[in-house]
XYZ file of C-alpha atoms in Angstrom:
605
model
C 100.078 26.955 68.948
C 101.504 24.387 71.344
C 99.029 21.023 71.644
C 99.439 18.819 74.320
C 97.947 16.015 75.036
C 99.525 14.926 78.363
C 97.216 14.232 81.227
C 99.220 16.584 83.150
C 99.812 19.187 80.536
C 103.480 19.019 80.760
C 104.830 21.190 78.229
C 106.925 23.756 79.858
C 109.381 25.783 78.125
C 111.916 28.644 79.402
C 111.910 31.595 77.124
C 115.500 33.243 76.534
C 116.057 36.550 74.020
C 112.936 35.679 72.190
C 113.750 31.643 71.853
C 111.615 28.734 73.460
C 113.818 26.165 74.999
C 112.129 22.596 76.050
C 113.656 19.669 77.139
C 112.621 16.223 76.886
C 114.173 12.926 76.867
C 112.830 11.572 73.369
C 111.769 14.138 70.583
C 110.407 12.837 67.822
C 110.307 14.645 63.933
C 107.065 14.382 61.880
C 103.902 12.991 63.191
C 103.032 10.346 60.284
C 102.912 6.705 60.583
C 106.478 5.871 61.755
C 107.060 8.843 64.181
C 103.614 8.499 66.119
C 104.266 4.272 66.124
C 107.624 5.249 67.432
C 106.099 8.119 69.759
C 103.560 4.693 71.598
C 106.484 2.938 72.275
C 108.585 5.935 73.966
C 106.020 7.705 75.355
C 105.182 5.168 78.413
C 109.217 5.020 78.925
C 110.625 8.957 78.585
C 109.361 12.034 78.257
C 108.390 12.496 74.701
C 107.874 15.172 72.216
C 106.341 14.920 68.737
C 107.035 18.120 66.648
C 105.059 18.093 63.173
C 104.693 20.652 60.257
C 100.950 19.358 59.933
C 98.357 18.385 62.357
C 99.285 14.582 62.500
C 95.944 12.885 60.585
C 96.991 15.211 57.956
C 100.205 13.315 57.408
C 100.664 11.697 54.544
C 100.684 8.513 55.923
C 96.872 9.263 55.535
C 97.285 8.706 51.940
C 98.313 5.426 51.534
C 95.807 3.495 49.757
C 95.779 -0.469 49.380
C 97.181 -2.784 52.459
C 100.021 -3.552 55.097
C 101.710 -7.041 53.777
C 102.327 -9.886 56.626
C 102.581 -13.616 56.483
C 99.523 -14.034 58.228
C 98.507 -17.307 56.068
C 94.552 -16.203 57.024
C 93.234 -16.937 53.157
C 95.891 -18.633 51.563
C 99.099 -20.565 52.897
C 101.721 -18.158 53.452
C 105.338 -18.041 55.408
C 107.335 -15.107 56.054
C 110.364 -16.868 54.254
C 108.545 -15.892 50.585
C 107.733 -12.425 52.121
C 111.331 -12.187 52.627
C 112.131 -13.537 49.494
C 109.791 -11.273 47.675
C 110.845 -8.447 49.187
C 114.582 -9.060 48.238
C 113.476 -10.088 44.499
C 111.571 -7.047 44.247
C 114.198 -4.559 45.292
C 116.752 -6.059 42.553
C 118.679 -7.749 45.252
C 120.025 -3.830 46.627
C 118.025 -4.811 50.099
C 119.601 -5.702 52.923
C 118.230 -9.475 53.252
C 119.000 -8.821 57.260
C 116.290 -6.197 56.757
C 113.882 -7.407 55.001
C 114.285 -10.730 57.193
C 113.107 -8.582 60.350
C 110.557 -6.765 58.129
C 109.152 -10.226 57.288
C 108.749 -11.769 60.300
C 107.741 -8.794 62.981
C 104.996 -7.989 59.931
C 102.744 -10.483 62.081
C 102.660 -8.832 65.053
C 103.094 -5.711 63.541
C 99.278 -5.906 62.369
C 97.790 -7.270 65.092
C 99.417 -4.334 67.430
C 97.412 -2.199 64.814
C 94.153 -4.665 65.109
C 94.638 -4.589 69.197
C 94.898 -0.605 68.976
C 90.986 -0.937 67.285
C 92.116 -0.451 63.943
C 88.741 -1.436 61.537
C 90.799 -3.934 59.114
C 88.332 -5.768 56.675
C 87.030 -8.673 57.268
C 86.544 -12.562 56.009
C 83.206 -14.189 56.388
C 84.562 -16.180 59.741
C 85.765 -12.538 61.379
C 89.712 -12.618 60.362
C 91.523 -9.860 59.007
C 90.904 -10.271 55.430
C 94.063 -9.829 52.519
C 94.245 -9.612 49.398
C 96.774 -9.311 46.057
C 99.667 -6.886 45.320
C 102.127 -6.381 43.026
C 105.362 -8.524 43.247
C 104.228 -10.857 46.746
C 104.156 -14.314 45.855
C 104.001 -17.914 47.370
C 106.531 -20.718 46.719
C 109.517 -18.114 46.030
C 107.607 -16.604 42.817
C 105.131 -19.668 41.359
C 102.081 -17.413 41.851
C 100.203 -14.039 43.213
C 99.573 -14.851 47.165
C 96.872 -12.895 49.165
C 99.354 -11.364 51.470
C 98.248 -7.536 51.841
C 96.025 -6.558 54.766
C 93.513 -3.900 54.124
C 91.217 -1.465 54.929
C 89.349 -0.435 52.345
C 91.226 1.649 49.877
C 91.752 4.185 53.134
C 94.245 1.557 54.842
C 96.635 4.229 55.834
C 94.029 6.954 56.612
C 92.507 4.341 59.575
C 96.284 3.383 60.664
C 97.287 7.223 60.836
C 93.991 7.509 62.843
C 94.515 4.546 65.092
C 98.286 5.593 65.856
C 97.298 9.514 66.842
C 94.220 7.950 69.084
C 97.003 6.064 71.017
C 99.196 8.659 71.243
C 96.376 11.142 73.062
C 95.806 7.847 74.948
C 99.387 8.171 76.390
C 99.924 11.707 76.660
C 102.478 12.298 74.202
C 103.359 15.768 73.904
C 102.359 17.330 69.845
C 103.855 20.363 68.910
C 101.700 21.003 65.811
C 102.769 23.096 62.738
C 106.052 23.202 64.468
C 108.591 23.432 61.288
C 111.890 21.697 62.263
C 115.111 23.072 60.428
C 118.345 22.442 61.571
C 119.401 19.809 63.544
C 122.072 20.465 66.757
C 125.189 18.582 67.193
C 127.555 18.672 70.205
C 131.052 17.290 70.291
C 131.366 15.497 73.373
C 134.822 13.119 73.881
C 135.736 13.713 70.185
C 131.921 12.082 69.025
C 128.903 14.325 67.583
C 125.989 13.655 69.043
C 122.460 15.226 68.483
C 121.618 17.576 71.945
C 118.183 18.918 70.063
C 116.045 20.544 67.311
C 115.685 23.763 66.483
C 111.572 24.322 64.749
C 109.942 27.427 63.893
C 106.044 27.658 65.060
C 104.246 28.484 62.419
C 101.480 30.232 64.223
C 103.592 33.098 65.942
C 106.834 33.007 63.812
C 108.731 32.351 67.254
C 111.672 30.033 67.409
C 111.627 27.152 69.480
C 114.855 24.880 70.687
C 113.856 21.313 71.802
C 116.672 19.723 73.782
C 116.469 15.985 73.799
C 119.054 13.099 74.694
C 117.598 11.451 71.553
C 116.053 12.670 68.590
C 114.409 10.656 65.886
C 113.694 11.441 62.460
C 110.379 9.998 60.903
C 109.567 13.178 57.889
C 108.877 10.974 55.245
C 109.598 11.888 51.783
C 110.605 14.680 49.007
C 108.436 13.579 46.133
C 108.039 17.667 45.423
C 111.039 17.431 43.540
C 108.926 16.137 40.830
C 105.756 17.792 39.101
C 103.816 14.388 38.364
C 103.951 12.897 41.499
C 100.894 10.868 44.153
C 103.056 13.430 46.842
C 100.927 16.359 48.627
C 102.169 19.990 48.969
C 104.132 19.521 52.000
C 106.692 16.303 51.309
C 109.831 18.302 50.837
C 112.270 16.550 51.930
C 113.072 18.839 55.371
C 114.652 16.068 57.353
C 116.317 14.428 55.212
C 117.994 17.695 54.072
C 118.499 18.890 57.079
C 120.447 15.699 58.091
C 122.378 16.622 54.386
C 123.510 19.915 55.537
C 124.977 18.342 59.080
C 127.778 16.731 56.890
C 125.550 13.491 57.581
C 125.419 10.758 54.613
C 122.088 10.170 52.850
C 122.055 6.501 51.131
C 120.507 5.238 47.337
C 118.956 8.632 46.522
C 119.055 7.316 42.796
C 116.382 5.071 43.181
C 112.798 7.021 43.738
C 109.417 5.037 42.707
C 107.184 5.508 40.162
C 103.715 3.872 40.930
C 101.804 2.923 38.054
C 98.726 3.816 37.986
C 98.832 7.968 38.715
C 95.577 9.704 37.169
C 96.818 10.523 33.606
C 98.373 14.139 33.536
C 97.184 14.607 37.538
C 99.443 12.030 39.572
C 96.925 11.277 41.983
C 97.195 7.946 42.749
C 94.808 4.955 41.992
C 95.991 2.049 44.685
C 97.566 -0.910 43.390
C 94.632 -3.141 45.305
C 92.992 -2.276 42.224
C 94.812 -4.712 40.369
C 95.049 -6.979 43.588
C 91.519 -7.173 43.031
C 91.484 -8.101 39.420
C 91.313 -4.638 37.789
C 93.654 -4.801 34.408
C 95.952 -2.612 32.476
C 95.498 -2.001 28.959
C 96.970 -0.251 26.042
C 94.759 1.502 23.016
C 93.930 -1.190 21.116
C 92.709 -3.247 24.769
C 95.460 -5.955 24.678
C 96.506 -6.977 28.159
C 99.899 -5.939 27.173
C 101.064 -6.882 31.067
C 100.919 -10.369 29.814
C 103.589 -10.148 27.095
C 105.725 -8.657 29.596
C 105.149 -10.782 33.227
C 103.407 -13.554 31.974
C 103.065 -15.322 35.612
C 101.718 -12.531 37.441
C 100.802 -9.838 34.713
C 99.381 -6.591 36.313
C 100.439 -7.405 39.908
C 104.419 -7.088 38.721
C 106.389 -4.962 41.303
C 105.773 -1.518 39.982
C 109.182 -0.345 38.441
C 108.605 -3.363 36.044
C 104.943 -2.187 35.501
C 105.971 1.361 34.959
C 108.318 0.923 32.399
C 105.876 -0.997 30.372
C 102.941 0.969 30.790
C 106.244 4.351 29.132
C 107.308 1.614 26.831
C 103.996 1.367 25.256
C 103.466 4.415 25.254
C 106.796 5.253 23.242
C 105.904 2.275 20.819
C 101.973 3.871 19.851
C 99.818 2.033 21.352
C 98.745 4.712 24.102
C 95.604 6.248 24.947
C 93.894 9.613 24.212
C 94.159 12.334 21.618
C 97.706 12.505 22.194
C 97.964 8.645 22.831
C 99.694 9.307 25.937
C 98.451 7.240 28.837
C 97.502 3.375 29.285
C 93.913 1.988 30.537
C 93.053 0.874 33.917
C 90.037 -1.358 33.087
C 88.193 -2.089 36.592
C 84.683 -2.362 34.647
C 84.540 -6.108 35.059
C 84.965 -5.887 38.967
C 81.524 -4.652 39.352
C 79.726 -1.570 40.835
C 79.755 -3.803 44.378
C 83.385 -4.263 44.634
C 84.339 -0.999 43.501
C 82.132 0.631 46.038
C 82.716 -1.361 49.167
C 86.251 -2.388 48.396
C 87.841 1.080 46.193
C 85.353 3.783 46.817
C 87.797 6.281 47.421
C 89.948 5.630 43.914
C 86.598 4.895 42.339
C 85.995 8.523 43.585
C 89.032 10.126 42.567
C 87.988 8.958 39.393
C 84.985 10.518 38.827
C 86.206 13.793 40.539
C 89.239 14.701 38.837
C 88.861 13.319 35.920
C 85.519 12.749 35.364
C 85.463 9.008 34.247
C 83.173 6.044 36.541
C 85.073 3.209 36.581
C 81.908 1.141 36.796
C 81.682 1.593 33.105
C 84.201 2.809 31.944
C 88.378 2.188 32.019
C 90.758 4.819 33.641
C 93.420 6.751 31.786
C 97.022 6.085 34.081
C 100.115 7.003 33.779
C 103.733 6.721 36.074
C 103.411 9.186 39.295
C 106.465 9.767 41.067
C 105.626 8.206 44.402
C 108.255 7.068 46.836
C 112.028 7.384 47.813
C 114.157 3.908 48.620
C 116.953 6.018 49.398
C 116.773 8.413 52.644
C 119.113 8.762 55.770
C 121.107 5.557 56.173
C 120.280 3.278 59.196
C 121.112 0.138 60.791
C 118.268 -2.262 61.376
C 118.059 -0.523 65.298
C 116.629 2.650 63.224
C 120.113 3.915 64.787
C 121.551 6.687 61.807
C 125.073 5.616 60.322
C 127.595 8.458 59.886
C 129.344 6.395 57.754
C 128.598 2.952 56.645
C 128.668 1.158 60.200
C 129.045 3.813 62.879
C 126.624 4.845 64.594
C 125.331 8.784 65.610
C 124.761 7.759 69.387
C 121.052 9.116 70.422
C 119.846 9.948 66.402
C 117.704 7.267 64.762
C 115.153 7.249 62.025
C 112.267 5.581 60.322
C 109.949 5.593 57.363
C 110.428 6.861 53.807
C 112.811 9.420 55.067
C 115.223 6.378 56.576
C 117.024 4.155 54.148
C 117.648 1.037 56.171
C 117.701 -0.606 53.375
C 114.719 -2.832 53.394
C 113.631 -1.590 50.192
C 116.458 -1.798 47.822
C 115.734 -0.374 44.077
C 112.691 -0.872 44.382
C 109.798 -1.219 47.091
C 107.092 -3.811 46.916
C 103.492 -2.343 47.521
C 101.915 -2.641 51.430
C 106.166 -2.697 52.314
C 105.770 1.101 53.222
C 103.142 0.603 55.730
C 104.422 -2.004 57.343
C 107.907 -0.349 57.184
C 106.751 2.338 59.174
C 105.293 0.171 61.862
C 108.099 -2.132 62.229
C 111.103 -0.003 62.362
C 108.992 2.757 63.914
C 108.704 0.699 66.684
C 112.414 -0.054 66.779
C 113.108 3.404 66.780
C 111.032 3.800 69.849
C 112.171 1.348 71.791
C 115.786 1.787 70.962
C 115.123 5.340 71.944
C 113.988 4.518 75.035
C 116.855 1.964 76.137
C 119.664 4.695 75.513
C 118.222 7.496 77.112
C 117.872 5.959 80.186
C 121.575 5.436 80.406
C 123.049 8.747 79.575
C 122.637 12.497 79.936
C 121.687 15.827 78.214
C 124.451 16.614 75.714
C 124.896 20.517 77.310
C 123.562 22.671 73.970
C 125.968 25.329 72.014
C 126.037 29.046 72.907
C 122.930 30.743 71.173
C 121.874 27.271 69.679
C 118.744 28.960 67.400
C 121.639 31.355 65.648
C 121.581 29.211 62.434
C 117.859 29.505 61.986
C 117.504 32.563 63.160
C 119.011 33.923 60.579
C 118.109 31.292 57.740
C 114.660 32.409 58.759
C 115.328 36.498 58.393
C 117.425 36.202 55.427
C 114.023 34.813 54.143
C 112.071 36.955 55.067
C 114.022 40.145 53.894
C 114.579 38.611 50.906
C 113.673 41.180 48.290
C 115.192 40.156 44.606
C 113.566 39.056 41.768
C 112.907 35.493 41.465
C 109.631 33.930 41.949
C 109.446 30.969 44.688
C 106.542 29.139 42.313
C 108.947 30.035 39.270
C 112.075 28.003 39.842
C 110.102 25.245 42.080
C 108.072 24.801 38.717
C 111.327 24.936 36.700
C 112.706 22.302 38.982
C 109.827 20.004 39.032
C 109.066 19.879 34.940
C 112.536 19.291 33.977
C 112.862 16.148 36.941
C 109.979 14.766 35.256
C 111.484 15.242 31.822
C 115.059 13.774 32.609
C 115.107 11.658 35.706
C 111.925 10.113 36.111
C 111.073 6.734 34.431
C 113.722 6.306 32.286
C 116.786 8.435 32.526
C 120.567 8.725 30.760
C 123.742 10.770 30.889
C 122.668 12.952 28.569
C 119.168 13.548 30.169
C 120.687 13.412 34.113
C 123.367 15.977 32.740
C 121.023 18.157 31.469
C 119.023 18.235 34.803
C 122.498 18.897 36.799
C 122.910 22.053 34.848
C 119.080 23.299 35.196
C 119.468 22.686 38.979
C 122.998 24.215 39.459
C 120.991 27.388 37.693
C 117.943 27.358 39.284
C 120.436 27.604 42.916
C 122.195 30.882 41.209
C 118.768 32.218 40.827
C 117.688 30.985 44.240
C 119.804 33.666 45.921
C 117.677 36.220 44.592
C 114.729 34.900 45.336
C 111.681 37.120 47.143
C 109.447 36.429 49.859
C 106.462 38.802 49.456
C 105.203 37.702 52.940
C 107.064 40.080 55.710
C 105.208 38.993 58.671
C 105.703 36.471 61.319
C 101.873 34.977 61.760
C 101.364 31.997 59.503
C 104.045 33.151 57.267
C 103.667 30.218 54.405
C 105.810 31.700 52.195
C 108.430 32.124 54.197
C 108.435 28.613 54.640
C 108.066 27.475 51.537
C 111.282 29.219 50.440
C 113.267 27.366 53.155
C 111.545 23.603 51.927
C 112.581 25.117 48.308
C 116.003 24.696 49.530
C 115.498 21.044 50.746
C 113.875 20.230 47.188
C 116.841 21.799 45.431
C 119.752 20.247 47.682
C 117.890 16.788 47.575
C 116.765 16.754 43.353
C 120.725 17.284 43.080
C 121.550 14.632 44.782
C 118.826 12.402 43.077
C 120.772 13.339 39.995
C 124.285 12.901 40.947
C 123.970 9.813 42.342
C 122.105 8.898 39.506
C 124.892 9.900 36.985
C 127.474 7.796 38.734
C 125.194 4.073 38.494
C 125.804 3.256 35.337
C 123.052 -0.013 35.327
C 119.719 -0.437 35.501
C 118.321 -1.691 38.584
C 114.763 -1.341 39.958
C 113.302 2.102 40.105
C 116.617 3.419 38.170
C 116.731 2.830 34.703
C 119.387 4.209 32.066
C 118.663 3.863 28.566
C 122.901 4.355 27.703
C 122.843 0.957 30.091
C 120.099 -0.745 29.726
C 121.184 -4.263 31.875
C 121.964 -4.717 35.410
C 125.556 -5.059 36.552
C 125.742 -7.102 39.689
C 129.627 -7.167 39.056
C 130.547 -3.396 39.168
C 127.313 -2.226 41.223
C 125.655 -4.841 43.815
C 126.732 -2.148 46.136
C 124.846 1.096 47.630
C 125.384 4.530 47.108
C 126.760 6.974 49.513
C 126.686 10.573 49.238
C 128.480 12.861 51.425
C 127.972 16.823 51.342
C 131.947 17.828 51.578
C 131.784 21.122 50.064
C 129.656 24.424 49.867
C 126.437 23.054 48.575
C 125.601 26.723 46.257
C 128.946 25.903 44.183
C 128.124 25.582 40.770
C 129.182 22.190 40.217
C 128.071 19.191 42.533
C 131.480 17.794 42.262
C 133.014 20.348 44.107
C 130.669 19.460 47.280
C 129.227 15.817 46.919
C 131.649 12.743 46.994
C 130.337 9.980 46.509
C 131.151 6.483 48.117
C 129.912 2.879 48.263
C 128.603 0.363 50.867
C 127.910 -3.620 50.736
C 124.773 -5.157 50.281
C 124.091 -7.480 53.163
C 123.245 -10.713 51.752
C 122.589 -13.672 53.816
C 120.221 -16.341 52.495
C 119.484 -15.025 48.456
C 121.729 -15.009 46.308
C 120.946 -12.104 43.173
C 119.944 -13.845 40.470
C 117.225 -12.708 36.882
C 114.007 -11.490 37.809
C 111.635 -12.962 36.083
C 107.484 -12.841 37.125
């Protein structure tokens, strides 16, 4: 079902041989943080369309927990020079300091956009927009914890993702809601591909719907369903980034995925790291603050690929938790029943519902949860997409998890994803908005719906063996066994030859679903594709750094190499991706690190 929000109701469409064709000037891909922030700024300036699997406050954008860092100095001195520098430090020196520079300093206004849009941050005593601790943001270029991270609650990206879709209706964008977007259309126009629109299949009425647009952006967040422990909902599989995969397009870092600390032990839902900003404390078996053998400046608020291999370290030395000493402590008990109910009453929550411990009085059992991607679709810091490693798509941009821009290097600091969304979000938008108003529709192919037309039937008629929930299970248990904290040849190899199976078995796959209304397991064997195309290239790119750097770490090479691999990753699809060996159809390339004011040096917090 089509829902528009435009004061006219402007959301006409021509229907040809069964396919919906629309045209507007901007459409946008997913309706989370970064595609609605870019949807505000496009919307007054060209006729924009927001397509979205999900009813945008469902996004996952939603679930973001703890804060939005920026420099705003409002309860303790701060500068957007040791955000910067953070930032870099935290990544491993992989972000582009150009970036994270612009990150840094549009943070400011960045937040009080959100605070002018009637966003309900907390407050100090004298009215300001209170902040408070997070892992890895310090002041003085890493002497001590700052209070950088501005908050809501624990429900900070639930009120943003409700702020953002109240300005949107505001404006009249255009939603096209539980719209599924697979395949992407390029045009060759002068001897350059450009994007002329998206094809999306409407989940309500199984009809197929062609959006022609003279830019498209991509804001679909991430593919954490590649792993079975993970903070990730049902529905982050990767189907923009893959899609942008299959178009020959490169993808950027996909070796380097997050692993948040503090996941409910055995569940993966996540407990926010403002715990800790707020004084809550990890803690093996025997309650030794083991974070203070480890980080002895900052202990607990560490950036979280340092915290996570601790918290697996200790772990693999005997001094977890449990019957099967297999998860750490997060003690929160000395915080108070007042804190923990005003300031984290929806981990505090969590707590007692799924596992059915109060952290008033008791500490929480944690473990690693897979939790975010640093790599995604490479961009410049316009939000334009790179084809290669400096020339641009003309008219395609992206933002948000699924972009790698790279602001986030090897590793992202907590409250960067937030704000990441909202700064280049808003660069997308307005970039979007300053090209289109200088060219023209890109005319569309003959029959431009043929490719999903029949990626979407071949579904459906599928009729062999193989059970969807089967080989996605498959897939998920043995990423978390061989490429998730820790990782090494042996383990990543291991994983390439599960996945290059689990594709053979793919093709015989059934749908049991044969009808077009709400037809959720059709769908779920096309984002099984996207999981299985993306976990691949997790893995290969994974094989070929042979370092550890941030969220990346190889037993078999246990140091980083700044020598052989300051340098990104570049994967390009060149081959059929259902060959049995990824070599045949990913090459792999590199690209410089932009470095302009930091030079990489040891971290040590």
């Amino acid at each position: 079902m089509t829902s528009s929000f435009s004061a006219d109701t402007t959301a006409e469409s021509t229907v040809i041989d069964g396919v919906h064709y629309h045209q507007f000037d901007i459409v946008i891909v997913g309706a989370g943080g970064a595609g609605m922030r870019a949807a505000i700024e496009a919307g007054p300036g060209a006729k924009t369309a927001v397509i979205s699997k999900l009813y945008p406050t469902r996004s996952h954008t939603g679930a973001a927990q703890g804060g939005m860092a920026a420099a705003l100095a409002n309860v303790e001195e701060d500068s957007w020079e040791w955000h910067t520098f953070d930032t870099i430090k935290g990544g491993d020196y992989l972000v582009d300091q150009d970036a994270a520079e612009i990150l840094a300093k549009e943070a400011i206004d960045a937040v009080i956009d959100l605070e002018n849009m009637g966003l309900p941050f907390n407050r100090t005593p004298e009215g300001k927009i209170d902040q408070r601790r997070f892992g890895g943001h310090t002041r003085d270029h890493g002497k001590s914890p700052v209070r950088r991270a501005c908050y809501a609650a624990d429900r900070t990206g639930h009120m943003i993702l409700q702020t953002l879709f109240q300005n949107c209706v505001r404006l009249g964008i255009n939603f096209f809601n539980e719209y599924y977007a697979l395949d992407l259309i390029m045009t060759e126009v002068d001897g350059v591909k450009k994007p002329s629109g998206v094809v999306a299949y409407e989940l309500a009425t199984g009809d197929i719907h062609v959006f022609q647009a003279k830019a498209i952006i991509f804001a679909t967040g991430g593919f954490g369903k590649i792993y079975k422990t993970t903070s990730n909902a049902h529905t982050l599989t990767g189907d923009g980034v893959g899609i942008i995969w299959r178009k020959g397009l490169p993808l950027e870092d996909m070796e380097f995925f997050q692993f948040h600390p503090t996941g409910l032990a055995g569940l993966g839902i996540l407990l926010t790291e403002g715990a800790r900003g707020e004084g809550a404390i990890l803690r093996n078996a025997s309650g030794e603050r083991f974070m203070e053998r480890y980080a002895p400046t900052i202990k607990d608020l560490a950036p979280r690929d340092i915290v996570a291999r601790c918290m697996v370290q200790e772990v693999a030395e005997g001094r977890g938790a449990g019957p099967h000493k297999d998860y750490v402590y997060l003690d929160c008990t000395h915080l108070g029943a007042e804190v923990l109910e005003t300031k984290l009453p929806d981990i505090t929550e969590f707590a007692r519902t799924y596992l059915g411990v109060d952290p008033v009085v008791e500490p929480v059992p944690v473990m690693p949860t897979a939790h975010y991607a640093m790599g995604g679709i490479p961009t410049n810091v316009r939000a334009e997409v790179l084809s290669d490693n400096d020339t641009v798509v003309p008219g395609l941009y992206a933002a948000g998890e699924c972009a790698c821009v790279s602001v986030h290097g090897s590793n992202r600091l907590g409250t960067n994803s937030l704000l990441d969304i909202n700064v280049f979000g808003k660069r997308a938008g307005n970039n979007a908005v300053e090209y289109v108003q200088n060219v023209d529709f890109t005319p569309l192919p003959e029959n431009p719906a043929a490719f999903v037309q029949e990626l979407v039937e071949n579904a459906r008629n599928s009729n062999g063996t193989e059970r969807l929930s089967t080989i996605r299970k498959e897939l998920q248990e043995h990423m978390d066994r061989n490429a998730q904290v820790f990782r090494t040849d042996e383990s990543l190899a291991e994983v390439t030859e599960t996945i290059h199976n689990l594709r053979d078995r793919y093709r015989n796959i059934a749908v049991q679903d044969k009808g077009r209304r709400f037809n959720t397991d059709l769908l779920e064997a096309i984002e099984l594709g996207f999981l299985l195309d993306l976990a691949e290239v997790v893995v290969y790119s994974a094989r070929n750094r042979k370092e550890s750097r941030g969220g990346h770490m190889r037993d078999d090479f246990p140091k980083r190499d700044d020598e052989n691999y300051m340098k990104h990753t570049m994967a390009y699809l060149t081959g059929d991706p259902l060959s049995s060996d990824a070599a045949d159809h990913i090459t792999l390339d590199w690209k410089p690190v932009t470095i302009t004011r930091y030079q990489p040096m040891e971290r040590k917090y």
